[in-house]
Structures are given as C-alpha cells and as structure tokens.
mmCIF file of N, CA, C and O in Angstrom:
data_model
loop_
_atom_site.group_PDB
_atom_site.id
_atom_site.type_symbol
_atom_site.label_atom_id
_atom_site.label_comp_id
_atom_site.label_asym_id
_atom_site.label_seq_id
_atom_site.Cartn_x
_atom_site.Cartn_y
_atom_site.Cartn_z
ATOM 1 N N MET A 1 1.243 37.702 -2.955
ATOM 2 C CA MET A 1 0.910 36.306 -2.933
ATOM 3 C C MET A 1 2.100 35.547 -2.304
ATOM 4 O O MET A 1 1.869 34.627 -1.532
ATOM 5 N N GLY A 2 3.298 35.960 -2.664
ATOM 6 C CA GLY A 2 4.494 35.224 -2.156
ATOM 7 C C GLY A 2 4.587 35.424 -0.622
ATOM 8 O O GLY A 2 4.861 34.476 0.062
ATOM 9 N N PHE A 3 4.367 36.627 -0.133
ATOM 10 C CA PHE A 3 4.476 36.832 1.338
ATOM 11 C C PHE A 3 3.395 36.060 2.044
ATOM 12 O O PHE A 3 3.578 35.550 3.134
ATOM 13 N N LEU A 4 2.231 35.945 1.443
ATOM 14 C CA LEU A 4 1.107 35.169 2.051
ATOM 15 C C LEU A 4 1.511 33.687 2.164
ATOM 16 O O LEU A 4 1.218 33.033 3.129
ATOM 17 N N LEU A 5 2.182 33.163 1.128
ATOM 18 C CA LEU A 5 2.560 31.762 1.096
ATOM 19 C C LEU A 5 3.589 31.561 2.251
ATOM 20 O O LEU A 5 3.610 30.577 2.989
ATOM 21 N N VAL A 6 4.567 32.474 2.359
ATOM 22 C CA VAL A 6 5.613 32.362 3.346
ATOM 23 C C VAL A 6 4.992 32.426 4.755
ATOM 24 O O VAL A 6 5.366 31.689 5.672
ATOM 25 N N PHE A 7 4.071 33.357 4.946
ATOM 26 C CA PHE A 7 3.407 33.496 6.238
ATOM 27 C C PHE A 7 2.556 32.332 6.635
ATOM 28 O O PHE A 7 2.540 31.934 7.828
ATOM 29 N N ALA A 8 1.879 31.786 5.708
ATOM 30 C CA ALA A 8 0.817 30.766 6.052
ATOM 31 C C ALA A 8 1.315 29.296 6.197
ATOM 32 O O ALA A 8 0.513 28.472 6.564
ATOM 33 N N THR A 9 2.570 29.032 6.035
ATOM 34 C CA THR A 9 3.052 27.667 6.074
ATOM 35 C C THR A 9 4.304 27.468 6.962
ATOM 36 O O THR A 9 5.002 28.418 7.194
ATOM 37 N N ALA A 10 4.539 26.261 7.276
ATOM 38 C CA ALA A 10 5.768 25.894 7.942
ATOM 39 C C ALA A 10 6.606 24.973 7.072
ATOM 40 O O ALA A 10 7.715 24.555 7.493
ATOM 41 N N SER A 11 6.145 24.703 5.891
ATOM 42 C CA SER A 11 6.854 23.774 4.970
ATOM 43 C C SER A 11 7.952 24.554 4.237
ATOM 44 O O SER A 11 7.689 25.555 3.578
ATOM 45 N N PRO A 12 9.197 24.032 4.315
ATOM 46 C CA PRO A 12 10.298 24.732 3.614
ATOM 47 C C PRO A 12 10.096 24.744 2.099
ATOM 48 O O PRO A 12 10.436 25.773 1.495
ATOM 49 N N VAL A 13 9.441 23.812 1.572
ATOM 50 C CA VAL A 13 9.184 23.855 0.085
ATOM 51 C C VAL A 13 8.183 24.931 -0.283
ATOM 52 O O VAL A 13 8.460 25.721 -1.182
ATOM 53 N N VAL A 14 7.144 25.090 0.503
ATOM 54 C CA VAL A 14 6.156 26.161 0.176
ATOM 55 C C VAL A 14 6.782 27.548 0.510
ATOM 56 O O VAL A 14 6.491 28.481 -0.229
ATOM 57 N N VAL A 15 7.600 27.605 1.523
ATOM 58 C CA VAL A 15 8.303 28.890 1.802
ATOM 59 C C VAL A 15 9.168 29.283 0.637
ATOM 60 O O VAL A 15 9.239 30.385 0.204
ATOM 61 N N THR A 16 9.837 28.317 0.012
ATOM 62 C CA THR A 16 10.748 28.548 -1.117
ATOM 63 C C THR A 16 9.923 29.074 -2.283
ATOM 64 O O THR A 16 10.270 29.973 -2.983
ATOM 65 N N VAL A 17 8.782 28.383 -2.537
ATOM 66 C CA VAL A 17 7.886 28.818 -3.629
ATOM 67 C C VAL A 17 7.399 30.257 -3.370
ATOM 68 O O VAL A 17 7.416 31.105 -4.258
ATOM 69 N N GLY A 18 7.052 30.572 -2.162
ATOM 70 C CA GLY A 18 6.627 31.881 -1.816
ATOM 71 C C GLY A 18 7.712 32.924 -2.024
ATOM 72 O O GLY A 18 7.515 34.057 -2.534
ATOM 73 N N ALA A 19 8.967 32.530 -1.708
ATOM 74 C CA ALA A 19 10.121 33.411 -1.890
ATOM 75 C C ALA A 19 10.316 33.647 -3.371
ATOM 76 O O ALA A 19 10.742 34.802 -3.765
ATOM 77 N N VAL A 20 10.151 32.651 -4.210
ATOM 78 C CA VAL A 20 10.350 32.810 -5.625
ATOM 79 C C VAL A 20 9.270 33.840 -6.204
ATOM 80 O O VAL A 20 9.588 34.756 -6.962
ATOM 81 N N PHE A 21 8.049 33.617 -5.771
ATOM 82 C CA PHE A 21 7.013 34.632 -6.226
ATOM 83 C C PHE A 21 7.329 36.032 -5.734
ATOM 84 O O PHE A 21 7.143 36.974 -6.464
ATOM 85 N N THR A 22 7.780 36.167 -4.481
ATOM 86 C CA THR A 22 8.176 37.511 -3.927
ATOM 87 C C THR A 22 9.280 38.093 -4.713
ATOM 88 O O THR A 22 9.245 39.281 -5.050
ATOM 89 N N GLY A 23 10.288 37.253 -5.080
ATOM 90 C CA GLY A 23 11.434 37.771 -5.817
ATOM 91 C C GLY A 23 11.027 38.233 -7.222
ATOM 92 O O GLY A 23 11.475 39.246 -7.739
ATOM 93 N N PHE A 24 10.127 37.509 -7.880
ATOM 94 C CA PHE A 24 9.633 37.869 -9.174
ATOM 95 C C PHE A 24 8.888 39.153 -9.121
ATOM 96 O O PHE A 24 9.085 40.094 -9.978
ATOM 97 N N GLY A 25 8.045 39.355 -8.114
ATOM 98 C CA GLY A 25 7.260 40.604 -7.965
ATOM 99 C C GLY A 25 8.230 41.785 -7.689
ATOM 100 O O GLY A 25 8.007 42.877 -8.221
ATOM 101 N N THR A 26 9.244 41.554 -6.913
ATOM 102 C CA THR A 26 10.229 42.611 -6.657
ATOM 103 C C THR A 26 10.911 43.013 -7.902
ATOM 104 O O THR A 26 11.152 44.197 -8.209
ATOM 105 N N GLY A 27 11.336 42.020 -8.685
ATOM 106 C CA GLY A 27 12.031 42.308 -9.942
ATOM 107 C C GLY A 27 11.173 43.063 -10.949
ATOM 108 O O GLY A 27 11.620 43.910 -11.714
ATOM 109 N N MET A 28 9.840 42.897 -10.918
ATOM 110 C CA MET A 28 8.963 43.592 -11.782
ATOM 111 C C MET A 28 8.720 45.022 -11.262
ATOM 112 O O MET A 28 8.475 45.946 -12.029
ATOM 113 N N LEU A 29 8.775 45.130 -9.930
ATOM 114 C CA LEU A 29 8.478 46.440 -9.312
ATOM 115 C C LEU A 29 9.666 47.464 -9.239
ATOM 116 O O LEU A 29 9.430 48.651 -9.389
ATOM 117 N N LEU A 30 10.812 46.950 -9.160
ATOM 118 C CA LEU A 30 12.036 47.905 -8.966
ATOM 119 C C LEU A 30 12.215 48.863 -10.156
ATOM 120 O O LEU A 30 12.433 50.057 -9.909
ATOM 121 N N PRO A 31 12.154 48.433 -11.412
ATOM 122 C CA PRO A 31 12.275 49.428 -12.480
ATOM 123 C C PRO A 31 11.212 50.520 -12.438
ATOM 124 O O PRO A 31 11.462 51.711 -12.728
ATOM 125 N N THR A 32 9.973 50.094 -12.064
ATOM 126 C CA THR A 32 8.889 51.054 -11.987
ATOM 127 C C THR A 32 9.143 52.099 -10.893
ATOM 128 O O THR A 32 8.986 53.289 -11.012
ATOM 129 N N LEU A 33 9.554 51.616 -9.706
ATOM 130 C CA LEU A 33 9.883 52.531 -8.603
ATOM 131 C C LEU A 33 10.999 53.464 -8.949
ATOM 132 O O LEU A 33 10.932 54.632 -8.561
ATOM 133 N N LEU A 34 12.069 52.959 -9.620
ATOM 134 C CA LEU A 34 13.144 53.840 -9.994
ATOM 135 C C LEU A 34 12.710 54.913 -10.969
ATOM 136 O O LEU A 34 13.044 56.080 -10.866
ATOM 137 N N THR A 35 11.819 54.542 -11.931
ATOM 138 C CA THR A 35 11.267 55.477 -12.883
ATOM 139 C C THR A 35 10.472 56.571 -12.156
ATOM 140 O O THR A 35 10.638 57.735 -12.395
ATOM 141 N N TRP A 36 9.615 56.168 -11.212
ATOM 142 C CA TRP A 36 8.864 57.144 -10.398
ATOM 143 C C TRP A 36 9.777 58.040 -9.608
ATOM 144 O O TRP A 36 9.504 59.218 -9.441
ATOM 145 N N ALA A 37 10.873 57.452 -9.040
ATOM 146 C CA ALA A 37 11.725 58.254 -8.131
ATOM 147 C C ALA A 37 12.453 59.353 -8.961
ATOM 148 O O ALA A 37 12.685 60.433 -8.450
ATOM 149 N N VAL A 38 12.913 59.067 -10.223
ATOM 150 C CA VAL A 38 13.688 60.060 -10.916
ATOM 151 C C VAL A 38 12.845 60.870 -11.920
ATOM 152 O O VAL A 38 13.370 61.744 -12.618
ATOM 153 N N ASN A 39 11.589 60.617 -12.056
ATOM 154 C CA ASN A 39 10.692 61.245 -12.980
ATOM 155 C C ASN A 39 10.664 62.765 -12.834
ATOM 156 O O ASN A 39 10.652 63.483 -13.779
ATOM 157 N N ARG A 40 10.639 63.265 -11.585
ATOM 158 C CA ARG A 40 10.608 64.673 -11.365
ATOM 159 C C ARG A 40 11.947 65.409 -11.353
ATOM 160 O O ARG A 40 12.028 66.631 -11.270
ATOM 161 N N LEU A 41 13.053 64.623 -11.490
ATOM 162 C CA LEU A 41 14.354 65.283 -11.498
ATOM 163 C C LEU A 41 14.643 65.748 -12.910
ATOM 164 O O LEU A 41 14.215 65.242 -13.905
ATOM 165 N N THR A 42 15.514 66.831 -12.922
ATOM 166 C CA THR A 42 15.962 67.286 -14.224
ATOM 167 C C THR A 42 16.998 66.343 -14.783
ATOM 168 O O THR A 42 17.474 65.467 -14.051
ATOM 169 N N PHE A 43 17.283 66.446 -16.053
ATOM 170 C CA PHE A 43 18.218 65.526 -16.686
ATOM 171 C C PHE A 43 19.602 65.622 -15.979
ATOM 172 O O PHE A 43 20.217 64.555 -15.829
ATOM 173 N N ASP A 44 19.990 66.753 -15.606
ATOM 174 C CA ASP A 44 21.302 66.969 -14.916
ATOM 175 C C ASP A 44 21.343 66.215 -13.536
ATOM 176 O O ASP A 44 22.388 65.854 -13.085
ATOM 177 N N GLN A 45 20.199 66.056 -12.877
ATOM 178 C CA GLN A 45 20.127 65.510 -11.575
ATOM 179 C C GLN A 45 19.845 63.988 -11.593
ATOM 180 O O GLN A 45 19.981 63.326 -10.525
ATOM 181 N N ARG A 46 19.507 63.438 -12.683
ATOM 182 C CA ARG A 46 19.062 62.010 -12.710
ATOM 183 C C ARG A 46 20.210 61.039 -12.327
ATOM 184 O O ARG A 46 19.934 59.991 -11.707
ATOM 185 N N GLY A 47 21.439 61.303 -12.670
ATOM 186 C CA GLY A 47 22.557 60.412 -12.367
ATOM 187 C C GLY A 47 22.678 60.368 -10.796
ATOM 188 O O GLY A 47 22.790 59.304 -10.258
ATOM 189 N N ARG A 48 22.676 61.532 -10.181
ATOM 190 C CA ARG A 48 22.777 61.627 -8.753
ATOM 191 C C ARG A 48 21.572 60.985 -8.066
ATOM 192 O O ARG A 48 21.682 60.252 -7.088
ATOM 193 N N GLY A 49 20.341 61.236 -8.591
ATOM 194 C CA GLY A 49 19.187 60.680 -8.026
ATOM 195 C C GLY A 49 19.154 59.146 -8.065
ATOM 196 O O GLY A 49 18.834 58.440 -7.164
ATOM 197 N N THR A 50 19.591 58.637 -9.259
ATOM 198 C CA THR A 50 19.669 57.192 -9.481
ATOM 199 C C THR A 50 20.703 56.515 -8.465
ATOM 200 O O THR A 50 20.434 55.519 -7.914
ATOM 201 N N GLY A 51 21.803 57.243 -8.328
ATOM 202 C CA GLY A 51 22.889 56.791 -7.478
ATOM 203 C C GLY A 51 22.384 56.690 -6.015
ATOM 204 O O GLY A 51 22.611 55.739 -5.231
ATOM 205 N N LEU A 52 21.685 57.767 -5.559
ATOM 206 C CA LEU A 52 21.186 57.826 -4.184
ATOM 207 C C LEU A 52 20.106 56.747 -4.044
ATOM 208 O O LEU A 52 20.111 56.063 -2.967
ATOM 209 N N TRP A 53 19.255 56.611 -4.974
ATOM 210 C CA TRP A 53 18.195 55.539 -4.865
ATOM 211 C C TRP A 53 18.791 54.164 -4.824
ATOM 212 O O TRP A 53 18.375 53.368 -3.963
ATOM 213 N N THR A 54 19.757 53.857 -5.674
ATOM 214 C CA THR A 54 20.406 52.596 -5.687
ATOM 215 C C THR A 54 21.203 52.360 -4.346
ATOM 216 O O THR A 54 21.180 51.260 -3.779
ATOM 217 N N GLY A 55 21.881 53.326 -3.873
ATOM 218 C CA GLY A 55 22.625 53.247 -2.636
ATOM 219 C C GLY A 55 21.773 52.949 -1.440
ATOM 220 O O GLY A 55 22.085 52.108 -0.613
ATOM 221 N N THR A 56 20.645 53.623 -1.384
ATOM 222 C CA THR A 56 19.698 53.365 -0.270
ATOM 223 C C THR A 56 19.062 52.025 -0.420
ATOM 224 O O THR A 56 18.799 51.321 0.616
ATOM 225 N N LEU A 57 18.811 51.564 -1.618
ATOM 226 C CA LEU A 57 18.235 50.220 -1.823
ATOM 227 C C LEU A 57 19.238 49.135 -1.312
ATOM 228 O O LEU A 57 18.849 48.260 -0.588
ATOM 229 N N PHE A 58 20.470 49.251 -1.688
ATOM 230 C CA PHE A 58 21.472 48.260 -1.269
ATOM 231 C C PHE A 58 21.744 48.375 0.275
ATOM 232 O O PHE A 58 21.999 47.379 0.943
ATOM 233 N N LEU A 59 21.673 49.577 0.798
ATOM 234 C CA LEU A 59 21.859 49.757 2.251
ATOM 235 C C LEU A 59 20.674 49.020 2.935
ATOM 236 O O LEU A 59 20.922 48.318 3.954
ATOM 237 N N GLY A 60 19.480 49.173 2.409
ATOM 238 C CA GLY A 60 18.321 48.489 3.020
ATOM 239 C C GLY A 60 18.454 46.992 2.886
ATOM 240 O O GLY A 60 18.119 46.261 3.800
ATOM 241 N N GLU A 61 18.972 46.453 1.757
ATOM 242 C CA GLU A 61 19.185 45.047 1.559
ATOM 243 C C GLU A 61 20.249 44.522 2.544
ATOM 244 O O GLU A 61 20.180 43.381 2.981
ATOM 245 N N PHE A 62 21.199 45.352 2.898
ATOM 246 C CA PHE A 62 22.215 44.943 3.887
ATOM 247 C C PHE A 62 21.619 44.913 5.291
ATOM 248 O O PHE A 62 21.919 44.043 6.058
ATOM 249 N N VAL A 63 20.948 45.928 5.658
ATOM 250 C CA VAL A 63 20.479 46.161 7.050
ATOM 251 C C VAL A 63 19.309 45.257 7.363
ATOM 252 O O VAL A 63 19.187 44.780 8.458
ATOM 253 N N CYS A 64 18.421 44.969 6.398
ATOM 254 C CA CYS A 64 17.170 44.246 6.656
ATOM 255 C C CYS A 64 17.460 42.876 7.289
ATOM 256 O O CYS A 64 16.850 42.520 8.270
ATOM 257 N N PRO A 65 18.354 42.015 6.731
ATOM 258 C CA PRO A 65 18.566 40.727 7.358
ATOM 259 C C PRO A 65 19.074 40.863 8.811
ATOM 260 O O PRO A 65 18.730 40.109 9.687
ATOM 261 N N LEU A 66 19.926 41.867 9.054
ATOM 262 C CA LEU A 66 20.466 42.092 10.431
ATOM 263 C C LEU A 66 19.333 42.438 11.365
ATOM 264 O O LEU A 66 19.267 41.991 12.449
ATOM 265 N N ALA A 67 18.483 43.403 10.892
ATOM 266 C CA ALA A 67 17.362 43.782 11.731
ATOM 267 C C ALA A 67 16.416 42.656 12.008
ATOM 268 O O ALA A 67 15.948 42.447 13.100
ATOM 269 N N LEU A 68 16.054 41.885 10.929
ATOM 270 C CA LEU A 68 15.144 40.775 11.150
ATOM 271 C C LEU A 68 15.692 39.698 12.031
ATOM 272 O O LEU A 68 14.958 39.050 12.774
ATOM 273 N N ALA A 69 17.042 39.439 11.924
ATOM 274 C CA ALA A 69 17.676 38.495 12.757
ATOM 275 C C ALA A 69 17.548 38.920 14.296
ATOM 276 O O ALA A 69 17.296 38.145 15.134
ATOM 277 N N ALA A 70 17.790 40.207 14.504
ATOM 278 C CA ALA A 70 17.682 40.719 15.888
ATOM 279 C C ALA A 70 16.253 40.661 16.356
ATOM 280 O O ALA A 70 16.030 40.229 17.496
ATOM 281 N N ILE A 71 15.330 41.023 15.558
ATOM 282 C CA ILE A 71 13.889 40.887 15.942
ATOM 283 C C ILE A 71 13.522 39.429 16.191
ATOM 284 O O ILE A 71 12.811 39.120 17.173
ATOM 285 N N GLY A 72 13.928 38.554 15.308
ATOM 286 C CA GLY A 72 13.621 37.158 15.429
ATOM 287 C C GLY A 72 14.249 36.559 16.719
ATOM 288 O O GLY A 72 13.596 35.720 17.370
ATOM 289 N N THR A 73 15.465 36.965 17.038
ATOM 290 C CA THR A 73 16.113 36.482 18.240
ATOM 291 C C THR A 73 15.339 36.997 19.441
ATOM 292 O O THR A 73 15.090 36.264 20.389
ATOM 293 N N GLY A 74 14.971 38.264 19.366
ATOM 294 C CA GLY A 74 14.165 38.773 20.528
ATOM 295 C C GLY A 74 12.827 38.116 20.690
ATOM 296 O O GLY A 74 12.289 38.033 21.797
ATOM 297 N N ALA A 75 12.216 37.674 19.581
ATOM 298 C CA ALA A 75 10.912 37.119 19.587
ATOM 299 C C ALA A 75 10.973 35.570 19.823
ATOM 300 O O ALA A 75 9.914 34.881 19.841
ATOM 301 N N GLY A 76 12.128 35.000 20.033
ATOM 302 C CA GLY A 76 12.239 33.593 20.262
ATOM 303 C C GLY A 76 12.721 32.793 19.078
ATOM 304 O O GLY A 76 12.895 31.546 19.167
ATOM 305 N N GLY A 77 12.861 33.412 17.895
ATOM 306 C CA GLY A 77 13.449 32.751 16.789
ATOM 307 C C GLY A 77 12.407 31.834 16.060
ATOM 308 O O GLY A 77 11.280 31.637 16.520
ATOM 309 N N SER A 78 12.749 31.333 14.897
ATOM 310 C CA SER A 78 11.888 30.482 14.063
ATOM 311 C C SER A 78 12.199 29.049 14.325
ATOM 312 O O SER A 78 11.464 28.190 13.828
ATOM 313 N N LYS A 79 13.211 28.698 15.075
ATOM 314 C CA LYS A 79 13.573 27.339 15.280
ATOM 315 C C LYS A 79 12.430 26.547 15.916
ATOM 316 O O LYS A 79 12.181 25.378 15.634
ATOM 317 N N ALA A 80 11.750 27.230 16.838
ATOM 318 C CA ALA A 80 10.642 26.525 17.565
ATOM 319 C C ALA A 80 9.546 26.228 16.586
ATOM 320 O O ALA A 80 8.897 25.180 16.674
ATOM 321 N N ARG A 81 9.269 27.110 15.617
ATOM 322 C CA ARG A 81 8.235 26.824 14.615
ATOM 323 C C ARG A 81 8.575 25.599 13.776
ATOM 324 O O ARG A 81 7.796 24.773 13.520
ATOM 325 N N TRP A 82 9.830 25.584 13.290
ATOM 326 C CA TRP A 82 10.270 24.465 12.422
ATOM 327 C C TRP A 82 10.288 23.179 13.224
ATOM 328 O O TRP A 82 9.888 22.135 12.732
ATOM 329 N N ARG A 83 10.775 23.258 14.491
ATOM 330 C CA ARG A 83 10.870 22.067 15.303
ATOM 331 C C ARG A 83 9.501 21.470 15.607
ATOM 332 O O ARG A 83 9.303 20.297 15.637
ATOM 333 N N SER A 84 8.521 22.379 15.857
ATOM 334 C CA SER A 84 7.234 21.902 16.232
ATOM 335 C C SER A 84 6.530 21.173 15.049
ATOM 336 O O SER A 84 5.805 20.241 15.257
ATOM 337 N N SER A 85 6.742 21.683 13.835
ATOM 338 C CA SER A 85 6.131 21.028 12.719
ATOM 339 C C SER A 85 6.851 19.714 12.379
ATOM 340 O O SER A 85 6.274 18.798 11.874
ATOM 341 N N ALA A 86 8.192 19.645 12.609
ATOM 342 C CA ALA A 86 8.906 18.433 12.315
ATOM 343 C C ALA A 86 8.727 17.334 13.389
ATOM 344 O O ALA A 86 8.805 16.148 13.132
ATOM 345 N N SER A 87 8.376 17.736 14.661
ATOM 346 C CA SER A 87 8.239 16.760 15.719
ATOM 347 C C SER A 87 6.872 16.234 15.892
ATOM 348 O O SER A 87 6.650 15.518 16.845
ATOM 349 N N ARG A 88 5.885 16.626 15.093
ATOM 350 C CA ARG A 88 4.570 16.137 15.205
ATOM 351 C C ARG A 88 4.566 14.654 14.885
ATOM 352 O O ARG A 88 5.187 14.202 13.937
ATOM 353 N N PRO A 89 3.863 13.836 15.652
ATOM 354 C CA PRO A 89 3.776 12.417 15.368
ATOM 355 C C PRO A 89 2.982 12.244 14.046
ATOM 356 O O PRO A 89 2.122 13.002 13.732
ATOM 357 N N PRO A 90 3.369 11.196 13.331
ATOM 358 C CA PRO A 90 2.641 10.979 12.071
ATOM 359 C C PRO A 90 1.155 10.588 12.312
ATOM 360 O O PRO A 90 0.838 10.042 13.379
ATOM 361 N N SER A 91 0.263 11.039 11.398
ATOM 362 C CA SER A 91 -1.074 10.725 11.594
ATOM 363 C C SER A 91 -1.298 9.247 11.416
ATOM 364 O O SER A 91 -0.594 8.602 10.644
ATOM 365 N N PRO A 92 -2.281 8.722 12.109
ATOM 366 C CA PRO A 92 -2.513 7.315 11.993
ATOM 367 C C PRO A 92 -2.946 6.842 10.584
ATOM 368 O O PRO A 92 -3.657 7.677 9.922
ATOM 369 N N ALA A 93 -2.504 5.780 10.125
ATOM 370 C CA ALA A 93 -2.823 5.367 8.782
ATOM 371 C C ALA A 93 -4.288 4.935 8.750
ATOM 372 O O ALA A 93 -4.815 4.325 9.658
ATOM 373 N N SER A 94 -4.936 5.285 7.663
ATOM 374 C CA SER A 94 -6.342 4.958 7.564
ATOM 375 C C SER A 94 -6.522 3.642 6.851
ATOM 376 O O SER A 94 -5.924 3.317 5.885
#
C-alpha cells in the first residue's frame, strides 16, 4: 500500500505517508524473514547465518540509494516531476 501511494502521487505529503506505511510493513516483515532464513540452520550455525543475513541486509541498504540515484539520473531524475506539479497554474476559482 505504501509503495502504491508513493508511485501514484507527486505530493510530498502523500509520498511521506506512503513511506511511513512502507517502513511499518518492512519492520513487520524483517523478523519473519530472518526466522525463515535461519530456520533450517543448526544451532551451531545460526550465529553465522544471522550475521551473514544482517550483513547482506545492511549492504543492500547502503547500495540501494546509490543504485537508485544512478538509475534516476540516467532516466532524467525526479526534479522534472516535482517541478511540473509545482508549476501548474492554479485552477480558476469557481
């Protein structure tokens, strides 16, 4: 739901609300994913498995903004989208 809100609007307020929903969903999902990831490991291997899982999670969190910035720059960036919504003339008063 959060990603759909972010995708469907150009309003910074609605984008922020969508980001909050997305963050809440991620917070609910991460413990479940970690449990699934280490479920098949033996007790002796769970520390290493948890460490590898956490390390790759943080590596992904580090690399993702850099990759998205590169993709966004290559695609023309989002400044044009924000600028086009801000520069629209006001609708005539009824």
